[in-house]
JSON list of C-alpha atoms in Angstrom, two decimals:
[
{"chain": "A", "resi": 19, "resn": "MET", "atom": "CA", "xyz": [-43.12, 1.92, -54.16]},
{"chain": "A", "resi": 20, "resn": "GLN", "atom": "CA", "xyz": [-39.89, 2.91, -55.93]},
{"chain": "A", "resi": 21, "resn": "LEU", "atom": "CA", "xyz": [-37.92, 0.18, -56.77]},
{"chain": "A", "resi": 22, "resn": "SER", "atom": "CA", "xyz": [-34.08, 1.24, -56.04]},
{"chain": "A", "resi": 23, "resn": "ASP", "atom": "CA", "xyz": [-31.52, 0.69, -59.19]},
{"chain": "A", "resi": 24, "resn": "VAL", "atom": "CA", "xyz": [-29.35, -0.59, -57.26]},
{"chain": "A", "resi": 25, "resn": "PRO", "atom": "CA", "xyz": [-29.01, -4.37, -56.98]},
{"chain": "A", "resi": 26, "resn": "ASP", "atom": "CA", "xyz": [-29.68, -6.07, -53.30]},
{"chain": "A", "resi": 27, "resn": "LEU", "atom": "CA", "xyz": [-26.97, -7.21, -52.27]},
{"chain": "A", "resi": 28, "resn": "ALA", "atom": "CA", "xyz": [-26.29, -9.94, -49.83]},
{"chain": "A", "resi": 29, "resn": "HIS", "atom": "CA", "xyz": [-24.85, -8.32, -46.71]},
{"chain": "A", "resi": 30, "resn": "THR", "atom": "CA", "xyz": [-28.09, -5.73, -46.67]},
{"chain": "A", "resi": 31, "resn": "ARG", "atom": "CA", "xyz": [-30.61, -8.47, -45.49]},
{"chain": "A", "resi": 32, "resn": "PRO", "atom": "CA", "xyz": [-28.62, -10.66, -42.09]},
{"chain": "A", "resi": 33, "resn": "ARG", "atom": "CA", "xyz": [-29.07, -14.11, -41.67]},
{"chain": "A", "resi": 34, "resn": "PRO", "atom": "CA", "xyz": [-27.74, -16.01, -39.10]},
{"chain": "A", "resi": 35, "resn": "MET", "atom": "CA", "xyz": [-24.39, -17.36, -40.70]},
{"chain": "A", "resi": 36, "resn": "HIS", "atom": "CA", "xyz": [-23.43, -13.68, -40.85]},
{"chain": "A", "resi": 37, "resn": "TRP", "atom": "CA", "xyz": [-24.19, -13.43, -37.15]},
{"chain": "A", "resi": 38, "resn": "LEU", "atom": "CA", "xyz": [-21.96, -16.93, -37.00]},
{"chain": "A", "resi": 39, "resn": "ALA", "atom": "CA", "xyz": [-19.36, -15.33, -38.50]},
{"chain": "A", "resi": 40, "resn": "THR", "atom": "CA", "xyz": [-19.37, -12.54, -36.07]},
{"chain": "A", "resi": 41, "resn": "ALA", "atom": "CA", "xyz": [-19.46, -14.42, -33.16]},
{"chain": "A", "resi": 42, "resn": "THR", "atom": "CA", "xyz": [-16.41, -16.62, -34.74]},
{"chain": "A", "resi": 43, "resn": "ALA", "atom": "CA", "xyz": [-14.40, -13.33, -35.27]},
{"chain": "A", "resi": 44, "resn": "MET", "atom": "CA", "xyz": [-14.58, -12.33, -32.37]},
{"chain": "A", "resi": 45, "resn": "ALA", "atom": "CA", "xyz": [-14.15, -15.11, -30.15]},
{"chain": "A", "resi": 46, "resn": "GLY", "atom": "CA", "xyz": [-11.10, -15.36, -32.04]},
{"chain": "A", "resi": 47, "resn": "VAL", "atom": "CA", "xyz": [-9.47, -11.72, -30.87]},
{"chain": "A", "resi": 48, "resn": "VAL", "atom": "CA", "xyz": [-10.62, -12.11, -27.89]},
{"chain": "A", "resi": 49, "resn": "ALA", "atom": "CA", "xyz": [-8.66, -15.01, -27.25]},
{"chain": "A", "resi": 50, "resn": "VAL", "atom": "CA", "xyz": [-5.97, -13.98, -28.97]},
{"chain": "A", "resi": 51, "resn": "ALA", "atom": "CA", "xyz": [-5.82, -10.08, -26.48]},
{"chain": "A", "resi": 52, "resn": "GLY", "atom": "CA", "xyz": [-6.25, -13.12, -23.53]},
{"chain": "A", "resi": 53, "resn": "LEU", "atom": "CA", "xyz": [-2.75, -14.43, -25.08]},
{"chain": "A", "resi": 54, "resn": "LEU", "atom": "CA", "xyz": [-1.26, -11.31, -25.02]},
{"chain": "A", "resi": 55, "resn": "GLN", "atom": "CA", "xyz": [-1.13, -10.09, -21.34]},
{"chain": "A", "resi": 56, "resn": "PRO", "atom": "CA", "xyz": [1.48, -8.27, -20.09]},
{"chain": "A", "resi": 57, "resn": "GLY", "atom": "CA", "xyz": [3.86, -10.27, -17.32]},
{"chain": "A", "resi": 58, "resn": "PRO", "atom": "CA", "xyz": [3.43, -10.20, -14.00]},
{"chain": "A", "resi": 59, "resn": "ALA", "atom": "CA", "xyz": [4.69, -7.45, -11.26]},
{"chain": "A", "resi": 60, "resn": "THR", "atom": "CA", "xyz": [7.62, -7.70, -9.67]},
{"chain": "A", "resi": 61, "resn": "ALA", "atom": "CA", "xyz": [7.76, -5.95, -5.99]},
{"chain": "A", "resi": 62, "resn": "SER", "atom": "CA", "xyz": [11.47, -5.08, -6.11]},
{"chain": "A", "resi": 63, "resn": "GLN", "atom": "CA", "xyz": [12.56, -1.28, -7.60]},
{"chain": "A", "resi": 64, "resn": "ASP", "atom": "CA", "xyz": [15.28, 0.36, -8.01]},
{"chain": "A", "resi": 65, "resn": "SER", "atom": "CA", "xyz": [14.93, 2.91, -5.80]},
{"chain": "A", "resi": 66, "resn": "SER", "atom": "CA", "xyz": [17.65, 5.22, -7.02]},
{"chain": "A", "resi": 67, "resn": "ALA", "atom": "CA", "xyz": [15.32, 6.17, -10.29]},
{"chain": "A", "resi": 68, "resn": "PRO", "atom": "CA", "xyz": [11.88, 6.96, -9.15]},
{"chain": "A", "resi": 69, "resn": "ARG", "atom": "CA", "xyz": [9.28, 6.94, -11.72]},
{"chain": "A", "resi": 70, "resn": "ALA", "atom": "CA", "xyz": [6.98, 9.52, -12.55]},
{"chain": "A", "resi": 71, "resn": "THR", "atom": "CA", "xyz": [3.40, 8.72, -13.46]},
{"chain": "A", "resi": 72, "resn": "GLY", "atom": "CA", "xyz": [0.85, 10.33, -15.36]},
{"chain": "A", "resi": 73, "resn": "ALA", "atom": "CA", "xyz": [-2.30, 9.90, -12.68]},
{"chain": "A", "resi": 74, "resn": "SER", "atom": "CA", "xyz": [-1.05, 9.98, -8.53]},
{"chain": "A", "resi": 75, "resn": "LEU", "atom": "CA", "xyz": [-3.36, 7.25, -7.04]},
{"chain": "A", "resi": 76, "resn": "PRO", "atom": "CA", "xyz": [-4.23, 8.29, -3.50]},
{"chain": "A", "resi": 77, "resn": "ALA", "atom": "CA", "xyz": [-1.93, 7.42, -0.56]},
{"chain": "A", "resi": 78, "resn": "PRO", "atom": "CA", "xyz": [-3.85, 3.48, 1.29]},
{"chain": "A", "resi": 79, "resn": "ASP", "atom": "CA", "xyz": [-5.98, 4.90, 3.81]},
{"chain": "A", "resi": 80, "resn": "PRO", "atom": "CA", "xyz": [-5.48, 2.95, 7.21]},
{"chain": "A", "resi": 81, "resn": "ALA", "atom": "CA", "xyz": [-8.97, 2.30, 7.99]},
{"chain": "A", "resi": 82, "resn": "GLY", "atom": "CA", "xyz": [-10.36, -1.24, 7.69]},
{"chain": "A", "resi": 83, "resn": "VAL", "atom": "CA", "xyz": [-7.29, -2.64, 8.11]},
{"chain": "A", "resi": 84, "resn": "THR", "atom": "CA", "xyz": [-6.37, -5.00, 10.95]},
{"chain": "A", "resi": 85, "resn": "PHE", "atom": "CA", "xyz": [-3.41, -4.80, 12.17]},
{"chain": "A", "resi": 86, "resn": "PRO", "atom": "CA", "xyz": [-1.91, -7.61, 13.70]},
{"chain": "A", "resi": 87, "resn": "LEU", "atom": "CA", "xyz": [-1.75, -6.44, 17.74]},
{"chain": "A", "resi": 88, "resn": "GLU", "atom": "CA", "xyz": [-2.83, -8.17, 20.89]},
{"chain": "A", "resi": 89, "resn": "CYS", "atom": "CA", "xyz": [-5.21, -5.82, 22.69]},
{"chain": "A", "resi": 90, "resn": "ALA", "atom": "CA", "xyz": [-7.42, -8.42, 24.44]},
{"chain": "A", "resi": 91, "resn": "GLY", "atom": "CA", "xyz": [-10.88, -7.83, 22.73]},
{"chain": "A", "resi": 92, "resn": "ALA", "atom": "CA", "xyz": [-10.02, -3.32, 23.18]},
{"chain": "A", "resi": 93, "resn": "GLY", "atom": "CA", "xyz": [-9.42, -2.57, 19.69]},
{"chain": "A", "resi": 94, "resn": "THR", "atom": "CA", "xyz": [-6.47, -0.66, 18.04]},
{"chain": "A", "resi": 95, "resn": "VAL", "atom": "CA", "xyz": [-6.52, 3.15, 17.08]},
{"chain": "A", "resi": 96, "resn": "VAL", "atom": "CA", "xyz": [-4.28, 4.88, 14.63]},
{"chain": "A", "resi": 97, "resn": "THR", "atom": "CA", "xyz": [-2.50, 7.05, 16.44]},
{"chain": "A", "resi": 98, "resn": "GLU", "atom": "CA", "xyz": [-0.53, 8.82, 13.31]},
{"chain": "A", "resi": 99, "resn": "LYS", "atom": "CA", "xyz": [-0.38, 7.90, 9.59]},
{"chain": "A", "resi": 100, "resn": "ALA", "atom": "CA", "xyz": [2.25, 10.02, 7.26]},
{"chain": "A", "resi": 101, "resn": "SER", "atom": "CA", "xyz": [2.86, 9.10, 3.63]},
{"chain": "A", "resi": 102, "resn": "GLY", "atom": "CA", "xyz": [5.00, 9.18, 0.42]},
{"chain": "A", "resi": 103, "resn": "ASP", "atom": "CA", "xyz": [6.66, 6.98, -2.44]},
{"chain": "A", "resi": 104, "resn": "LEU", "atom": "CA", "xyz": [8.92, 4.55, -0.33]},
{"chain": "A", "resi": 105, "resn": "ASP", "atom": "CA", "xyz": [10.28, 2.44, -2.86]},
{"chain": "A", "resi": 106, "resn": "GLY", "atom": "CA", "xyz": [11.02, 4.64, -5.73]},
{"chain": "A", "resi": 107, "resn": "ASP", "atom": "CA", "xyz": [7.54, 2.59, -7.69]},
{"chain": "A", "resi": 108, "resn": "GLY", "atom": "CA", "xyz": [5.83, 6.37, -8.28]},
{"chain": "A", "resi": 109, "resn": "SER", "atom": "CA", "xyz": [2.68, 5.57, -6.11]},
{"chain": "A", "resi": 110, "resn": "PRO", "atom": "CA", "xyz": [2.71, 6.45, -2.74]},
{"chain": "A", "resi": 111, "resn": "GLU", "atom": "CA", "xyz": [2.98, 4.16, 0.81]},
{"chain": "A", "resi": 112, "resn": "THR", "atom": "CA", "xyz": [1.43, 5.03, 3.82]},
{"chain": "A", "resi": 113, "resn": "VAL", "atom": "CA", "xyz": [3.27, 4.53, 7.40]},
{"chain": "A", "resi": 114, "resn": "ALA", "atom": "CA", "xyz": [0.91, 3.74, 10.25]},
{"chain": "A", "resi": 115, "resn": "ALA", "atom": "CA", "xyz": [1.55, 4.26, 13.41]},
{"chain": "A", "resi": 116, "resn": "VAL", "atom": "CA", "xyz": [-0.98, 1.94, 15.63]},
{"chain": "A", "resi": 117, "resn": "ARG", "atom": "CA", "xyz": [-1.36, 0.84, 19.35]},
{"chain": "A", "resi": 118, "resn": "CYS", "atom": "CA", "xyz": [-4.31, -0.74, 21.58]},
{"chain": "A", "resi": 119, "resn": "VAL", "atom": "CA", "xyz": [-7.30, 1.67, 22.92]},
{"chain": "A", "resi": 120, "resn": "ALA", "atom": "CA", "xyz": [-5.67, 1.92, 26.86]},
{"chain": "A", "resi": 121, "resn": "GLY", "atom": "CA", "xyz": [-7.87, 3.78, 29.63]},
{"chain": "A", "resi": 122, "resn": "SER", "atom": "CA", "xyz": [-3.76, 4.47, 31.17]},
{"chain": "A", "resi": 123, "resn": "GLY", "atom": "CA", "xyz": [-0.57, 3.76, 31.03]},
{"chain": "A", "resi": 124, "resn": "THR", "atom": "CA", "xyz": [1.83, 3.74, 27.57]},
{"chain": "A", "resi": 125, "resn": "PRO", "atom": "CA", "xyz": [0.95, 0.74, 25.68]},
{"chain": "A", "resi": 126, "resn": "PRO", "atom": "CA", "xyz": [3.09, -0.10, 22.51]},
{"chain": "A", "resi": 127, "resn": "SER", "atom": "CA", "xyz": [3.32, 0.89, 19.23]},
{"chain": "A", "resi": 128, "resn": "GLY", "atom": "CA", "xyz": [3.54, -1.13, 16.14]},
{"chain": "A", "resi": 129, "resn": "LEU", "atom": "CA", "xyz": [4.77, 0.54, 12.85]},
{"chain": "A", "resi": 130, "resn": "TYR", "atom": "CA", "xyz": [3.25, -0.97, 9.72]},
{"chain": "A", "resi": 131, "resn": "VAL", "atom": "CA", "xyz": [3.71, 0.03, 5.98]},
{"chain": "A", "resi": 132, "resn": "LEU", "atom": "CA", "xyz": [0.39, 0.05, 4.05]},
{"chain": "A", "resi": 133, "resn": "THR", "atom": "CA", "xyz": [-0.11, -0.30, -0.15]},
{"chain": "A", "resi": 134, "resn": "ARG", "atom": "CA", "xyz": [-3.30, -0.46, -2.26]},
{"chain": "A", "resi": 135, "resn": "ALA", "atom": "CA", "xyz": [-4.84, -4.42, -2.18]},
{"chain": "A", "resi": 136, "resn": "GLY", "atom": "CA", "xyz": [-3.46, -5.20, -5.88]},
{"chain": "A", "resi": 137, "resn": "LYS", "atom": "CA", "xyz": [-5.78, -3.16, -8.33]},
{"chain": "A", "resi": 138, "resn": "ASP", "atom": "CA", "xyz": [-8.49, -2.56, -6.28]},
{"chain": "A", "resi": 139, "resn": "THR", "atom": "CA", "xyz": [-7.37, 1.17, -5.01]},
{"chain": "A", "resi": 140, "resn": "THR", "atom": "CA", "xyz": [-9.86, 1.27, -2.52]},
{"chain": "A", "resi": 141, "resn": "ARG", "atom": "CA", "xyz": [-8.66, -1.14, 0.33]},
{"chain": "A", "resi": 142, "resn": "SER", "atom": "CA", "xyz": [-5.49, -1.34, 2.23]},
{"chain": "A", "resi": 143, "resn": "ARG", "atom": "CA", "xyz": [-2.86, -4.15, 3.26]},
{"chain": "A", "resi": 144, "resn": "ILE", "atom": "CA", "xyz": [0.55, -4.20, 5.71]},
{"chain": "A", "resi": 145, "resn": "VAL", "atom": "CA", "xyz": [3.94, -5.51, 3.58]},
{"chain": "A", "resi": 146, "resn": "ALA", "atom": "CA", "xyz": [6.07, -4.57, 6.32]},
{"chain": "A", "resi": 147, "resn": "THR", "atom": "CA", "xyz": [6.51, -4.12, 10.16]},
{"chain": "A", "resi": 148, "resn": "LEU", "atom": "CA", "xyz": [8.83, -1.23, 10.78]},
{"chain": "A", "resi": 149, "resn": "LEU", "atom": "CA", "xyz": [8.72, -1.95, 15.02]},
{"chain": "A", "resi": 150, "resn": "ASP", "atom": "CA", "xyz": [6.55, -4.21, 16.19]},
{"chain": "A", "resi": 151, "resn": "PRO", "atom": "CA", "xyz": [5.08, -3.77, 19.52]},
{"chain": "A", "resi": 152, "resn": "LYS", "atom": "CA", "xyz": [6.64, -6.89, 20.78]},
{"chain": "A", "resi": 153, "resn": "GLU", "atom": "CA", "xyz": [9.54, -4.24, 21.24]},
{"chain": "A", "resi": 154, "resn": "LYS", "atom": "CA", "xyz": [7.84, -2.66, 24.29]},
{"chain": "A", "resi": 155, "resn": "GLN", "atom": "CA", "xyz": [8.33, 0.73, 22.63]},
{"chain": "A", "resi": 156, "resn": "SER", "atom": "CA", "xyz": [6.03, 3.79, 21.60]},
{"chain": "A", "resi": 157, "resn": "LEU", "atom": "CA", "xyz": [6.17, 6.22, 19.56]},
{"chain": "A", "resi": 158, "resn": "SER", "atom": "CA", "xyz": [6.19, 10.07, 20.41]},
{"chain": "A", "resi": 159, "resn": "PRO", "atom": "CA", "xyz": [4.19, 12.47, 18.22]},
{"chain": "A", "resi": 160, "resn": "GLY", "atom": "CA", "xyz": [5.81, 13.06, 15.31]},
{"chain": "A", "resi": 161, "resn": "LEU", "atom": "CA", "xyz": [6.31, 10.49, 12.04]},
{"chain": "A", "resi": 162, "resn": "ALA", "atom": "CA", "xyz": [7.01, 11.64, 8.69]},
{"chain": "A", "resi": 163, "resn": "VAL", "atom": "CA", "xyz": [7.94, 10.73, 5.37]},
{"chain": "A", "resi": 164, "resn": "ARG", "atom": "CA", "xyz": [10.17, 12.98, 3.42]},
{"chain": "A", "resi": 165, "resn": "ASP", "atom": "CA", "xyz": [12.34, 12.02, 0.64]},
{"chain": "A", "resi": 166, "resn": "GLY", "atom": "CA", "xyz": [11.91, 8.37, 0.32]},
{"chain": "A", "resi": 167, "resn": "ALA", "atom": "CA", "xyz": [12.77, 7.79, 4.83]},
{"chain": "A", "resi": 168, "resn": "VAL", "atom": "CA", "xyz": [10.68, 7.04, 7.29]},
{"chain": "A", "resi": 169, "resn": "THR", "atom": "CA", "xyz": [11.53, 9.50, 10.15]},
{"chain": "A", "resi": 170, "resn": "ALA", "atom": "CA", "xyz": [10.41, 8.53, 14.29]},
{"chain": "A", "resi": 171, "resn": "THR", "atom": "CA", "xyz": [10.28, 9.12, 17.40]},
{"chain": "A", "resi": 172, "resn": "LEU", "atom": "CA", "xyz": [10.50, 6.08, 19.90]},
{"chain": "A", "resi": 173, "resn": "LEU", "atom": "CA", "xyz": [10.24, 6.14, 23.59]},
{"chain": "A", "resi": 174, "resn": "GLY", "atom": "CA", "xyz": [11.12, 2.50, 25.56]},
{"chain": "A", "resi": 175, "resn": "TYR", "atom": "CA", "xyz": [12.60, 1.77, 29.04]},
{"chain": "A", "resi": 176, "resn": "SER", "atom": "CA", "xyz": [15.35, 1.45, 30.36]},
{"chain": "A", "resi": 177, "resn": "GLY", "atom": "CA", "xyz": [14.79, -1.52, 32.81]},
{"chain": "A", "resi": 178, "resn": "PRO", "atom": "CA", "xyz": [11.86, -3.22, 33.94]},
{"chain": "A", "resi": 179, "resn": "ASP", "atom": "CA", "xyz": [11.20, -1.37, 36.90]},
{"chain": "A", "resi": 180, "resn": "VAL", "atom": "CA", "xyz": [10.67, 1.75, 34.94]},
{"chain": "A", "resi": 181, "resn": "PRO", "atom": "CA", "xyz": [6.62, 2.67, 35.32]},
{"chain": "A", "resi": 182, "resn": "ARG", "atom": "CA", "xyz": [4.91, 2.12, 32.34]},
{"chain": "A", "resi": 183, "resn": "CYS", "atom": "CA", "xyz": [3.39, 5.03, 32.48]},
{"chain": "A", "resi": 184, "resn": "CYS", "atom": "CA", "xyz": [6.71, 7.20, 31.68]},
{"chain": "A", "resi": 185, "resn": "PRO", "atom": "CA", "xyz": [8.76, 6.16, 29.57]},
{"chain": "A", "resi": 186, "resn": "ASP", "atom": "CA", "xyz": [12.86, 7.54, 30.07]},
{"chain": "A", "resi": 187, "resn": "GLU", "atom": "CA", "xyz": [14.36, 6.11, 26.79]},
{"chain": "A", "resi": 188, "resn": "LYS", "atom": "CA", "xyz": [14.09, 8.29, 23.40]},
{"chain": "A", "resi": 189, "resn": "GLN", "atom": "CA", "xyz": [15.37, 7.27, 20.14]},
{"chain": "A", "resi": 190, "resn": "GLN", "atom": "CA", "xyz": [15.20, 9.07, 17.02]},
{"chain": "A", "resi": 191, "resn": "ILE", "atom": "CA", "xyz": [14.87, 6.72, 13.98]},
{"chain": "A", "resi": 192, "resn": "THR", "atom": "CA", "xyz": [14.88, 6.79, 10.28]},
{"chain": "A", "resi": 193, "resn": "TRP", "atom": "CA", "xyz": [14.01, 3.84, 7.97]},
{"chain": "A", "resi": 194, "resn": "GLN", "atom": "CA", "xyz": [15.17, 3.67, 4.21]},
{"chain": "A", "resi": 195, "resn": "TRP", "atom": "CA", "xyz": [14.17, 1.17, 1.83]},
{"chain": "A", "resi": 196, "resn": "LYS", "atom": "CA", "xyz": [17.31, -0.46, 0.43]},
{"chain": "A", "resi": 197, "resn": "ASN", "atom": "CA", "xyz": [17.75, -3.97, -1.61]},
{"chain": "A", "resi": 198, "resn": "GLY", "atom": "CA", "xyz": [14.55, -4.66, -1.35]},
{"chain": "A", "resi": 199, "resn": "ALA", "atom": "CA", "xyz": [14.04, -4.10, 2.55]},
{"chain": "A", "resi": 200, "resn": "PHE", "atom": "CA", "xyz": [13.46, -1.43, 4.87]},
{"chain": "A", "resi": 201, "resn": "VAL", "atom": "CA", "xyz": [17.21, -0.85, 6.46]},
{"chain": "A", "resi": 202, "resn": "ARG", "atom": "CA", "xyz": [16.62, 0.66, 9.73]},
{"chain": "A", "resi": 203, "resn": "GLY", "atom": "CA", "xyz": [19.26, 3.41, 11.36]},
{"chain": "A", "resi": 204, "resn": "THR", "atom": "CA", "xyz": [19.43, 5.61, 14.19]},
{"chain": "A", "resi": 205, "resn": "GLY", "atom": "CA", "xyz": [19.01, 10.12, 14.04]},
{"chain": "A", "resi": 206, "resn": "PRO", "atom": "CA", "xyz": [21.17, 12.29, 15.93]},
{"chain": "A", "resi": 207, "resn": "GLY", "atom": "CA", "xyz": [18.23, 12.74, 18.90]},
{"chain": "A", "resi": 208, "resn": "SER", "atom": "CA", "xyz": [18.71, 9.16, 20.50]},
{"chain": "A", "resi": 209, "resn": "GLN", "atom": "CA", "xyz": [19.20, 9.91, 24.55]},
{"chain": "A", "resi": 210, "resn": "SER", "atom": "CA", "xyz": [18.01, 8.93, 27.68]},
{"chain": "A", "resi": 211, "resn": "ILE", "atom": "CA", "xyz": [15.37, 11.58, 29.22]}
]
């Protein structure tokens, strides 16, 4: 065995005191990191200046969302969906048209805006109702999100004697995010059918 010419260094043989000092230092680093967290996020965004993000996350998926429809046990169906950045935060939202499953007639539709549930990118949650099923209107195919606006064609009834199978009013509607809320407007395609 050959002996080393270098003197024996204290740090080459760790003792319990060294481990205790290392653990104390690491606990201090973790405590300081916990104090230096960013402030809470806010939902209000300036929609006039969309922000770009480095990585585009997928649009929220309506599968697995419990929609607030009263279907008497018949279940719900998503008839259409469209995605896009509605509030200018750089992340896409999904607009879902949903109605009760029905064997006949034209059940009223609900139109809901979905976003991701917090940091979990696999779950979605409802953040706004654009069309409440209590309004007794249905949606014609063609739901779209373009330039931060939702466009849809609503079908309704001029009176209570009109059969629920055959809507006789048609209205082109838009919704735009302004000042922290969705503002509803009518398009040029409003008419009686």
